[in-house]
């Protein structure tokens, strides 16, 4: 009898049980995505900084020719993707941690994700327009 009672004990709070809240089952995936994007940003940022230094004093045509090379365009698109995804994940954590009203928090997360998506799309479009 005591074993059955112990098995039914929940670690969720009464408020969590009432709201139906528990493990979101995506916290670990979010954490890993932040770490993977951060890790990807290290070599991509080093490549970008080295490229900008190497292109110092280059003409517009030389920069366009540089970005038109397939490997440079792909690396630039990867940098844009990793940067804006990492930023969206980070903003989501900040908003969820520091904004209390649930509606405002949801609106903030959605607005941040939409802004990062739009800026990422505009940046990718600009790279593709120059590269192609």
mmCIF file of N, CA and C in Angstrom:
data_model
loop_
_atom_site.group_PDB
_atom_site.id
_atom_site.type_symbol
_atom_site.label_atom_id
_atom_site.label_comp_id
_atom_site.label_asym_id
_atom_site.label_seq_id
_atom_site.Cartn_x
_atom_site.Cartn_y
_atom_site.Cartn_z
ATOM 1 N N UNK A 1 0.822 -1.187 0.000
ATOM 2 C CA UNK A 1 0.000 0.000 0.000
ATOM 3 C C UNK A 1 0.866 1.251 0.000
ATOM 4 N N UNK A 2 1.888 1.264 0.837
ATOM 5 C CA UNK A 2 2.763 2.438 0.919
ATOM 6 C C UNK A 2 3.519 2.628 -0.385
ATOM 7 N N UNK A 3 3.892 1.527 -1.047
ATOM 8 C CA UNK A 3 4.622 1.616 -2.313
ATOM 9 C C UNK A 3 3.741 2.234 -3.399
ATOM 10 N N UNK A 4 2.454 1.901 -3.406
ATOM 11 C CA UNK A 4 1.545 2.491 -4.382
ATOM 12 C C UNK A 4 1.400 3.984 -4.168
ATOM 13 N N UNK A 5 1.323 4.394 -2.913
ATOM 14 C CA UNK A 5 1.167 5.806 -2.601
ATOM 15 C C UNK A 5 2.421 6.582 -3.006
ATOM 16 N N UNK A 6 3.589 6.006 -2.776
ATOM 17 C CA UNK A 6 4.845 6.659 -3.145
ATOM 18 C C UNK A 6 4.943 6.778 -4.659
ATOM 19 N N UNK A 7 4.507 5.787 -5.397
ATOM 20 C CA UNK A 7 4.584 5.806 -6.852
ATOM 21 C C UNK A 7 3.721 6.905 -7.456
ATOM 22 N N UNK A 8 2.676 7.330 -6.749
ATOM 23 C CA UNK A 8 1.772 8.343 -7.267
ATOM 24 C C UNK A 8 2.214 9.770 -6.930
ATOM 25 N N UNK A 9 3.233 9.913 -6.118
ATOM 26 C CA UNK A 9 3.689 11.245 -5.725
ATOM 27 C C UNK A 9 4.294 11.942 -6.934
ATOM 28 N N UNK A 10 3.853 13.160 -7.153
ATOM 29 C CA UNK A 10 4.336 13.940 -8.291
ATOM 30 C C UNK A 10 5.288 15.013 -7.796
ATOM 31 N N UNK A 11 6.294 15.304 -8.573
ATOM 32 C CA UNK A 11 7.240 16.356 -8.226
ATOM 33 C C UNK A 11 6.778 17.718 -8.733
ATOM 34 N N UNK A 12 5.673 17.756 -9.455
ATOM 35 C CA UNK A 12 5.148 19.024 -9.954
ATOM 36 C C UNK A 12 4.393 19.743 -8.847
ATOM 37 N N UNK A 13 4.424 21.042 -8.897
ATOM 38 C CA UNK A 13 3.701 21.831 -7.909
ATOM 39 C C UNK A 13 2.203 21.729 -8.178
ATOM 40 N N UNK A 14 1.422 22.154 -7.177
ATOM 41 C CA UNK A 14 -0.036 22.135 -7.344
ATOM 42 C C UNK A 14 -0.444 23.050 -8.493
ATOM 43 N N UNK A 15 0.208 24.224 -8.600
ATOM 44 C CA UNK A 15 -0.094 25.149 -9.696
ATOM 45 C C UNK A 15 0.268 24.516 -11.042
ATOM 46 N N UNK A 16 1.396 23.829 -11.094
ATOM 47 C CA UNK A 16 1.809 23.159 -12.326
ATOM 48 C C UNK A 16 0.834 22.068 -12.724
ATOM 49 N N UNK A 17 0.334 21.320 -11.728
ATOM 50 C CA UNK A 17 -0.664 20.276 -12.026
ATOM 51 C C UNK A 17 -1.969 20.907 -12.495
ATOM 52 N N UNK A 18 -2.366 22.013 -11.884
ATOM 53 C CA UNK A 18 -3.621 22.671 -12.262
ATOM 54 C C UNK A 18 -3.544 23.241 -13.672
ATOM 55 N N UNK A 19 -2.413 23.799 -14.025
ATOM 56 C CA UNK A 19 -2.250 24.375 -15.367
ATOM 57 C C UNK A 19 -1.898 23.321 -16.407
ATOM 58 N N UNK A 20 -1.562 22.119 -15.948
ATOM 59 C CA UNK A 20 -1.154 21.076 -16.878
ATOM 60 C C UNK A 20 0.275 21.272 -17.354
ATOM 61 N N UNK A 21 1.049 22.027 -16.578
ATOM 62 C CA UNK A 21 2.424 22.299 -16.972
ATOM 63 C C UNK A 21 3.350 21.259 -16.359
ATOM 64 N N UNK A 22 4.343 20.940 -17.072
ATOM 65 C CA UNK A 22 5.350 20.009 -16.589
ATOM 66 C C UNK A 22 6.569 20.180 -17.446
ATOM 67 N N UNK A 23 7.204 19.106 -17.706
ATOM 68 C CA UNK A 23 8.379 19.149 -18.553
ATOM 69 C C UNK A 23 7.963 19.541 -19.965
ATOM 70 N N UNK A 24 8.604 20.569 -20.490
ATOM 71 C CA UNK A 24 8.264 21.029 -21.841
ATOM 72 C C UNK A 24 8.847 20.098 -22.896
ATOM 73 N N UNK A 25 9.769 19.259 -22.505
ATOM 74 C CA UNK A 25 10.411 18.282 -23.375
ATOM 75 C C UNK A 25 11.142 18.913 -24.553
ATOM 76 N N UNK A 26 11.495 20.183 -24.438
ATOM 77 C CA UNK A 26 12.290 20.786 -25.497
ATOM 78 C C UNK A 26 13.416 21.631 -24.929
ATOM 79 N N UNK A 27 13.548 21.657 -23.616
ATOM 80 C CA UNK A 27 14.608 22.434 -22.989
ATOM 81 C C UNK A 27 15.991 21.943 -23.377
ATOM 82 N N UNK A 28 16.173 20.643 -23.421
ATOM 83 C CA UNK A 28 17.471 20.086 -23.775
ATOM 84 C C UNK A 28 17.789 20.364 -25.243
ATOM 85 N N UNK A 29 16.801 20.238 -26.105
ATOM 86 C CA UNK A 29 17.023 20.519 -27.530
ATOM 87 C C UNK A 29 17.381 21.989 -27.731
ATOM 88 N N UNK A 30 16.734 22.872 -26.988
ATOM 89 C CA UNK A 30 17.022 24.306 -27.072
ATOM 90 C C UNK A 30 18.447 24.570 -26.600
ATOM 91 N N UNK A 31 18.814 23.955 -25.494
ATOM 92 C CA UNK A 31 20.164 24.116 -24.934
ATOM 93 C C UNK A 31 21.208 23.632 -25.935
ATOM 94 N N UNK A 32 20.988 22.459 -26.510
ATOM 95 C CA UNK A 32 21.931 21.918 -27.489
ATOM 96 C C UNK A 32 22.013 22.794 -28.740
ATOM 97 N N UNK A 33 20.882 23.287 -29.197
ATOM 98 C CA UNK A 33 20.880 24.145 -30.388
ATOM 99 C C UNK A 33 21.704 25.401 -30.136
ATOM 100 N N UNK A 34 21.601 25.977 -28.938
ATOM 101 C CA UNK A 34 22.418 27.148 -28.619
ATOM 102 C C UNK A 34 23.897 26.802 -28.642
ATOM 103 N N UNK A 35 24.248 25.661 -28.096
ATOM 104 C CA UNK A 35 25.677 25.266 -28.048
ATOM 105 C C UNK A 35 26.211 24.948 -29.433
ATOM 106 N N UNK A 36 25.409 24.274 -30.247
ATOM 107 C CA UNK A 36 25.853 23.917 -31.600
ATOM 108 C C UNK A 36 26.017 25.171 -32.461
ATOM 109 N N UNK A 37 25.065 26.101 -32.370
ATOM 110 C CA UNK A 37 25.196 27.327 -33.157
ATOM 111 C C UNK A 37 26.374 28.161 -32.672
ATOM 112 N N UNK A 38 26.605 28.185 -31.361
ATOM 113 C CA UNK A 38 27.761 28.919 -30.831
ATOM 114 C C UNK A 38 29.058 28.304 -31.333
ATOM 115 N N UNK A 39 29.100 26.983 -31.345
ATOM 116 C CA UNK A 39 30.297 26.288 -31.830
ATOM 117 C C UNK A 39 30.501 26.539 -33.330
ATOM 118 N N UNK A 40 29.431 26.549 -34.091
ATOM 119 C CA UNK A 40 29.528 26.821 -35.533
ATOM 120 C C UNK A 40 29.956 28.256 -35.797
ATOM 121 N N UNK A 41 29.541 29.174 -34.930
ATOM 122 C CA UNK A 41 29.871 30.582 -35.133
ATOM 123 C C UNK A 41 31.351 30.884 -34.932
ATOM 124 N N UNK A 42 32.051 30.077 -34.167
ATOM 125 C CA UNK A 42 33.479 30.355 -33.925
ATOM 126 C C UNK A 42 34.277 30.314 -35.230
ATOM 127 N N UNK A 43 34.310 29.197 -35.961
ATOM 128 C CA UNK A 43 35.096 29.207 -37.203
ATOM 129 C C UNK A 43 34.502 30.122 -38.273
ATOM 130 N N UNK A 44 33.169 30.221 -38.325
ATOM 131 C CA UNK A 44 32.555 31.084 -39.332
ATOM 132 C C UNK A 44 32.902 32.552 -39.093
ATOM 133 N N UNK A 45 32.910 32.975 -37.843
ATOM 134 C CA UNK A 45 33.273 34.354 -37.527
ATOM 135 C C UNK A 45 34.749 34.606 -37.799
ATOM 136 N N UNK A 46 35.599 33.645 -37.460
ATOM 137 C CA UNK A 46 37.033 33.794 -37.762
ATOM 138 C C UNK A 46 37.256 33.903 -39.266
ATOM 139 N N UNK A 47 36.558 33.071 -40.052
ATOM 140 C CA UNK A 47 36.654 33.143 -41.504
ATOM 141 C C UNK A 47 36.200 34.513 -42.002
ATOM 142 N N UNK A 48 35.072 35.005 -41.464
ATOM 143 C CA UNK A 48 34.527 36.287 -41.900
ATOM 144 C C UNK A 48 35.482 37.435 -41.570
ATOM 145 N N UNK A 49 36.017 37.451 -40.365
ATOM 146 C CA UNK A 49 36.943 38.516 -39.974
ATOM 147 C C UNK A 49 38.200 38.472 -40.839
ATOM 148 N N UNK A 50 38.744 37.274 -41.068
ATOM 149 C CA UNK A 50 39.931 37.142 -41.919
ATOM 150 C C UNK A 50 39.620 37.606 -43.345
ATOM 151 N N UNK A 51 38.434 37.298 -43.823
ATOM 152 C CA UNK A 51 38.045 37.714 -45.173
ATOM 153 C C UNK A 51 37.910 39.230 -45.271
ATOM 154 N N UNK A 52 37.308 39.844 -44.281
ATOM 155 C CA UNK A 52 37.149 41.297 -44.287
ATOM 156 C C UNK A 52 38.512 41.974 -44.231
ATOM 157 N N UNK A 53 39.409 41.442 -43.417
ATOM 158 C CA UNK A 53 40.767 42.003 -43.345
ATOM 159 C C UNK A 53 41.460 41.848 -44.690
ATOM 160 N N UNK A 54 41.316 40.680 -45.316
ATOM 161 C CA UNK A 54 41.951 40.445 -46.615
ATOM 162 C C UNK A 54 41.344 41.334 -47.706
ATOM 163 N N UNK A 55 40.089 41.699 -47.566
ATOM 164 C CA UNK A 55 39.420 42.520 -48.573
ATOM 165 C C UNK A 55 39.547 44.020 -48.303
ATOM 166 N N UNK A 56 40.258 44.387 -47.266
ATOM 167 C CA UNK A 56 40.442 45.803 -46.971
ATOM 168 C C UNK A 56 41.127 46.491 -48.148
ATOM 169 N N UNK A 57 40.507 47.548 -48.607
ATOM 170 C CA UNK A 57 41.051 48.287 -49.746
ATOM 171 C C UNK A 57 40.641 47.737 -51.096
ATOM 172 N N UNK A 58 39.868 46.656 -51.105
ATOM 173 C CA UNK A 58 39.423 46.060 -52.374
ATOM 174 C C UNK A 58 38.313 46.917 -52.983
ATOM 175 N N UNK A 59 38.212 46.859 -54.278
ATOM 176 C CA UNK A 59 37.158 47.604 -54.972
ATOM 177 C C UNK A 59 35.832 46.851 -54.840
ATOM 178 N N UNK A 60 34.762 47.526 -55.215
ATOM 179 C CA UNK A 60 33.436 46.911 -55.178
ATOM 180 C C UNK A 60 33.404 45.650 -56.044
ATOM 181 N N UNK A 61 33.995 45.742 -57.218
ATOM 182 C CA UNK A 61 34.017 44.594 -58.124
ATOM 183 C C UNK A 61 34.773 43.408 -57.544
ATOM 184 N N UNK A 62 35.850 43.676 -56.846
ATOM 185 C CA UNK A 62 36.622 42.585 -56.227
ATOM 186 C C UNK A 62 35.824 41.911 -55.106
ATOM 187 N N UNK A 63 35.100 42.703 -54.346
ATOM 188 C CA UNK A 63 34.280 42.126 -53.270
ATOM 189 C C UNK A 63 33.140 41.308 -53.871
ATOM 190 N N UNK A 64 32.523 41.799 -54.929
ATOM 191 C CA UNK A 64 31.457 41.049 -55.596
ATOM 192 C C UNK A 64 32.016 39.744 -56.160
ATOM 193 N N UNK A 65 33.183 39.811 -56.777
ATOM 194 C CA UNK A 65 33.811 38.597 -57.320
ATOM 195 C C UNK A 65 34.129 37.611 -56.197
ATOM 196 N N UNK A 66 34.586 38.133 -55.064
ATOM 197 C CA UNK A 66 34.899 37.273 -53.909
ATOM 198 C C UNK A 66 33.638 36.574 -53.412
ATOM 199 N N UNK A 67 32.546 37.331 -53.270
ATOM 200 C CA UNK A 67 31.300 36.746 -52.771
ATOM 201 C C UNK A 67 30.639 35.844 -53.809
ATOM 202 N N UNK A 68 30.977 36.023 -55.073
ATOM 203 C CA UNK A 68 30.412 35.188 -56.126
ATOM 204 C C UNK A 68 31.030 33.792 -56.169
ATOM 205 N N UNK A 69 32.165 33.612 -55.510
ATOM 206 C CA UNK A 69 32.748 32.268 -55.442
ATOM 207 C C UNK A 69 31.844 31.399 -54.583
ATOM 208 N N UNK A 70 31.524 30.203 -55.062
ATOM 209 C CA UNK A 70 30.544 29.359 -54.349
ATOM 210 C C UNK A 70 30.883 29.090 -52.881
ATOM 211 N N UNK A 71 32.147 28.803 -52.582
ATOM 212 C CA UNK A 71 32.480 28.479 -51.191
ATOM 213 C C UNK A 71 32.309 29.694 -50.278
ATOM 214 N N UNK A 72 32.600 30.891 -50.783
ATOM 215 C CA UNK A 72 32.406 32.089 -49.964
ATOM 216 C C UNK A 72 30.924 32.382 -49.753
ATOM 217 N N UNK A 73 30.123 32.207 -50.780
ATOM 218 C CA UNK A 73 28.680 32.438 -50.650
ATOM 219 C C UNK A 73 28.063 31.436 -49.665
ATOM 220 N N UNK A 74 28.466 30.179 -49.764
ATOM 221 C CA UNK A 74 27.929 29.158 -48.851
ATOM 222 C C UNK A 74 28.341 29.451 -47.414
ATOM 223 N N UNK A 75 29.604 29.808 -47.210
ATOM 224 C CA UNK A 75 30.055 30.128 -45.854
ATOM 225 C C UNK A 75 29.343 31.370 -45.309
ATOM 226 N N UNK A 76 29.101 32.357 -46.167
ATOM 227 C CA UNK A 76 28.383 33.561 -45.734
ATOM 228 C C UNK A 76 26.949 33.213 -45.352
ATOM 229 N N UNK A 77 26.288 32.374 -46.147
ATOM 230 C CA UNK A 77 24.927 31.949 -45.815
ATOM 231 C C UNK A 77 24.907 31.144 -44.521
ATOM 232 N N UNK A 78 25.912 30.308 -44.303
ATOM 233 C CA UNK A 78 25.995 29.543 -43.053
ATOM 234 C C UNK A 78 26.198 30.484 -41.865
ATOM 235 N N UNK A 79 27.015 31.506 -42.041
ATOM 236 C CA UNK A 79 27.231 32.499 -40.979
ATOM 237 C C UNK A 79 25.922 33.226 -40.658
ATOM 238 N N UNK A 80 25.197 33.617 -41.678
ATOM 239 C CA UNK A 80 23.916 34.305 -41.470
ATOM 240 C C UNK A 80 22.937 33.382 -40.740
ATOM 241 N N UNK A 81 22.819 32.156 -41.208
ATOM 242 C CA UNK A 81 21.905 31.193 -40.593
ATOM 243 C C UNK A 81 22.250 30.974 -39.125
ATOM 244 N N UNK A 82 23.517 30.682 -38.833
ATOM 245 C CA UNK A 82 23.928 30.402 -37.453
ATOM 246 C C UNK A 82 23.762 31.632 -36.568
ATOM 247 N N UNK A 83 24.083 32.804 -37.090
ATOM 248 C CA UNK A 83 23.981 34.032 -36.308
ATOM 249 C C UNK A 83 22.540 34.324 -35.909
ATOM 250 N N UNK A 84 21.642 34.287 -36.866
ATOM 251 C CA UNK A 84 20.260 34.645 -36.559
ATOM 252 C C UNK A 84 19.531 33.556 -35.781
ATOM 253 N N UNK A 85 19.887 32.300 -35.996
ATOM 254 C CA UNK A 85 19.276 31.231 -35.200
ATOM 255 C C UNK A 85 19.751 31.336 -33.754
ATOM 256 N N UNK A 86 21.066 31.546 -33.567
ATOM 257 C CA UNK A 86 21.628 31.691 -32.229
ATOM 258 C C UNK A 86 21.015 32.904 -31.518
ATOM 259 N N UNK A 87 20.861 34.005 -32.245
ATOM 260 C CA UNK A 87 20.267 35.205 -31.656
ATOM 261 C C UNK A 87 18.814 34.960 -31.252
ATOM 262 N N UNK A 88 18.061 34.268 -32.091
ATOM 263 C CA UNK A 88 16.659 33.979 -31.766
ATOM 264 C C UNK A 88 16.558 33.104 -30.521
ATOM 265 N N UNK A 89 17.429 32.104 -30.421
ATOM 266 C CA UNK A 89 17.419 31.239 -29.240
ATOM 267 C C UNK A 89 17.773 32.019 -27.983
ATOM 268 N N UNK A 90 18.776 32.870 -28.088
ATOM 269 C CA UNK A 90 19.191 33.660 -26.936
ATOM 270 C C UNK A 90 18.135 34.660 -26.506
ATOM 271 N N UNK A 91 17.517 35.338 -27.458
ATOM 272 C CA UNK A 91 16.450 36.284 -27.128
ATOM 273 C C UNK A 91 15.262 35.574 -26.485
ATOM 274 N N UNK A 92 14.959 34.391 -26.963
ATOM 275 C CA UNK A 92 13.854 33.634 -26.371
ATOM 276 C C UNK A 92 14.129 33.342 -24.900
ATOM 277 N N UNK A 93 15.340 32.947 -24.580
ATOM 278 C CA UNK A 93 15.691 32.649 -23.191
ATOM 279 C C UNK A 93 15.584 33.905 -22.332
ATOM 280 N N UNK A 94 16.097 35.014 -22.832
ATOM 281 C CA UNK A 94 16.038 36.265 -22.068
ATOM 282 C C UNK A 94 14.590 36.680 -21.831
ATOM 283 N N UNK A 95 13.783 36.621 -22.867
ATOM 284 C CA UNK A 95 12.372 37.017 -22.731
ATOM 285 C C UNK A 95 11.647 36.092 -21.758
ATOM 286 N N UNK A 96 11.862 34.779 -21.892
ATOM 287 C CA UNK A 96 11.188 33.831 -20.998
ATOM 288 C C UNK A 96 11.638 33.982 -19.550
ATOM 289 N N UNK A 97 12.887 34.364 -19.344
ATOM 290 C CA UNK A 97 13.403 34.496 -17.984
ATOM 291 C C UNK A 97 12.974 35.791 -17.301
ATOM 292 N N UNK A 98 12.796 36.861 -18.054
ATOM 293 C CA UNK A 98 12.615 38.165 -17.420
ATOM 294 C C UNK A 98 11.255 38.819 -17.633
ATOM 295 N N UNK A 99 10.409 38.253 -18.453
ATOM 296 C CA UNK A 99 9.080 38.847 -18.660
ATOM 297 C C UNK A 99 8.051 37.939 -18.012
ATOM 298 N N UNK A 100 7.328 38.471 -17.063
ATOM 299 C CA UNK A 100 6.398 37.678 -16.263
ATOM 300 C C UNK A 100 5.030 37.483 -16.902
ATOM 301 N N UNK A 101 4.329 38.522 -17.324
ATOM 302 C CA UNK A 101 2.975 38.276 -17.858
ATOM 303 C C UNK A 101 3.030 37.344 -19.071
ATOM 304 N N UNK A 102 2.242 36.297 -18.996
ATOM 305 C CA UNK A 102 2.313 35.243 -20.006
ATOM 306 C C UNK A 102 2.035 35.738 -21.422
ATOM 307 N N UNK A 103 1.037 36.600 -21.580
ATOM 308 C CA UNK A 103 0.693 37.113 -22.909
ATOM 309 C C UNK A 103 1.796 37.969 -23.500
ATOM 310 N N UNK A 104 2.367 38.823 -22.671
ATOM 311 C CA UNK A 104 3.460 39.682 -23.142
ATOM 312 C C UNK A 104 4.688 38.834 -23.464
ATOM 313 N N UNK A 105 4.926 37.821 -22.647
ATOM 314 C CA UNK A 105 6.072 36.929 -22.882
ATOM 315 C C UNK A 105 5.913 36.210 -24.220
ATOM 316 N N UNK A 106 4.727 35.681 -24.488
ATOM 317 C CA UNK A 106 4.476 34.985 -25.755
ATOM 318 C C UNK A 106 4.625 35.941 -26.932
ATOM 319 N N UNK A 107 4.055 37.138 -26.799
ATOM 320 C CA UNK A 107 4.170 38.132 -27.877
ATOM 321 C C UNK A 107 5.625 38.513 -28.101
ATOM 322 N N UNK A 108 6.383 38.649 -27.026
ATOM 323 C CA UNK A 108 7.801 38.993 -27.145
ATOM 324 C C UNK A 108 8.603 37.918 -27.848
ATOM 325 N N UNK A 109 8.351 36.672 -27.485
ATOM 326 C CA UNK A 109 9.060 35.549 -28.124
ATOM 327 C C UNK A 109 8.712 35.493 -29.608
ATOM 328 N N UNK A 110 7.424 35.623 -29.928
ATOM 329 C CA UNK A 110 7.012 35.585 -31.332
ATOM 330 C C UNK A 110 7.593 36.756 -32.119
ATOM 331 N N UNK A 111 7.593 37.948 -31.523
ATOM 332 C CA UNK A 111 8.152 39.120 -32.198
ATOM 333 C C UNK A 111 9.661 38.962 -32.418
ATOM 334 N N UNK A 112 10.351 38.443 -31.419
ATOM 335 C CA UNK A 112 11.797 38.247 -31.556
ATOM 336 C C UNK A 112 12.104 37.227 -32.649
ATOM 337 N N UNK A 113 11.365 36.125 -32.654
ATOM 338 C CA UNK A 113 11.586 35.105 -33.686
ATOM 339 C C UNK A 113 11.262 35.643 -35.075
ATOM 340 N N UNK A 114 10.179 36.398 -35.187
ATOM 341 C CA UNK A 114 9.810 36.980 -36.480
ATOM 342 C C UNK A 114 10.866 37.974 -36.955
ATOM 343 N N UNK A 115 11.359 38.798 -36.038
ATOM 344 C CA UNK A 115 12.390 39.779 -36.403
ATOM 345 C C UNK A 115 13.664 39.080 -36.858
ATOM 346 N N UNK A 116 14.086 38.042 -36.140
ATOM 347 C CA UNK A 116 15.301 37.312 -36.518
ATOM 348 C C UNK A 116 15.110 36.608 -37.861
ATOM 349 N N UNK A 117 13.928 36.061 -38.085
ATOM 350 C CA UNK A 117 13.644 35.402 -39.359
ATOM 351 C C UNK A 117 13.690 36.393 -40.514
ATOM 352 N N UNK A 118 13.038 37.539 -40.332
ATOM 353 C CA UNK A 118 13.022 38.546 -41.394
ATOM 354 C C UNK A 118 14.427 39.086 -41.678
ATOM 355 N N UNK A 119 15.160 39.410 -40.639
ATOM 356 C CA UNK A 119 16.519 39.923 -40.856
ATOM 357 C C UNK A 119 17.413 38.874 -41.506
ATOM 358 N N UNK A 120 17.270 37.619 -41.086
ATOM 359 C CA UNK A 120 18.041 36.549 -41.699
ATOM 360 C C UNK A 120 17.696 36.357 -43.168
ATOM 361 N N UNK A 121 16.398 36.416 -43.483
ATOM 362 C CA UNK A 121 15.975 36.285 -44.883
ATOM 363 C C UNK A 121 16.488 37.440 -45.736
ATOM 364 N N UNK A 122 16.411 38.668 -45.203
ATOM 365 C CA UNK A 122 16.923 39.820 -45.949
ATOM 366 C C UNK A 122 18.428 39.692 -46.189
ATOM 367 N N UNK A 123 19.163 39.261 -45.164
ATOM 368 C CA UNK A 123 20.612 39.102 -45.304
ATOM 369 C C UNK A 123 20.936 38.006 -46.316
ATOM 370 N N UNK A 124 20.229 36.882 -46.242
ATOM 371 C CA UNK A 124 20.466 35.792 -47.195
ATOM 372 C C UNK A 124 20.114 36.219 -48.615
ATOM 373 N N UNK A 125 19.018 36.960 -48.763
ATOM 374 C CA UNK A 125 18.630 37.465 -50.074
ATOM 375 C C UNK A 125 19.715 38.379 -50.640
ATOM 376 N N UNK A 126 20.276 39.235 -49.796
ATOM 377 C CA UNK A 126 21.332 40.147 -50.259
ATOM 378 C C UNK A 126 22.556 39.363 -50.722
ATOM 379 N N UNK A 127 22.935 38.349 -49.982
ATOM 380 C CA UNK A 127 24.088 37.534 -50.381
ATOM 381 C C UNK A 127 23.799 36.827 -51.694
ATOM 382 N N UNK A 128 22.619 36.233 -51.807
ATOM 383 C CA UNK A 128 22.276 35.525 -53.049
ATOM 384 C C UNK A 128 22.188 36.462 -54.242
ATOM 385 N N UNK A 129 21.680 37.669 -54.024
ATOM 386 C CA UNK A 129 21.575 38.633 -55.104
ATOM 387 C C UNK A 129 22.970 39.021 -55.631
ATOM 388 N N UNK A 130 23.909 39.188 -54.709
ATOM 389 C CA UNK A 130 25.274 39.539 -55.114
ATOM 390 C C UNK A 130 25.979 38.312 -55.714
ATOM 391 N N UNK A 131 25.786 37.160 -55.106
ATOM 392 C CA UNK A 131 26.511 35.964 -55.533
ATOM 393 C C UNK A 131 26.013 35.414 -56.864
ATOM 394 N N UNK A 132 24.749 35.598 -57.159
ATOM 395 C CA UNK A 132 24.206 35.032 -58.401
ATOM 396 C C UNK A 132 24.106 36.116 -59.403
#
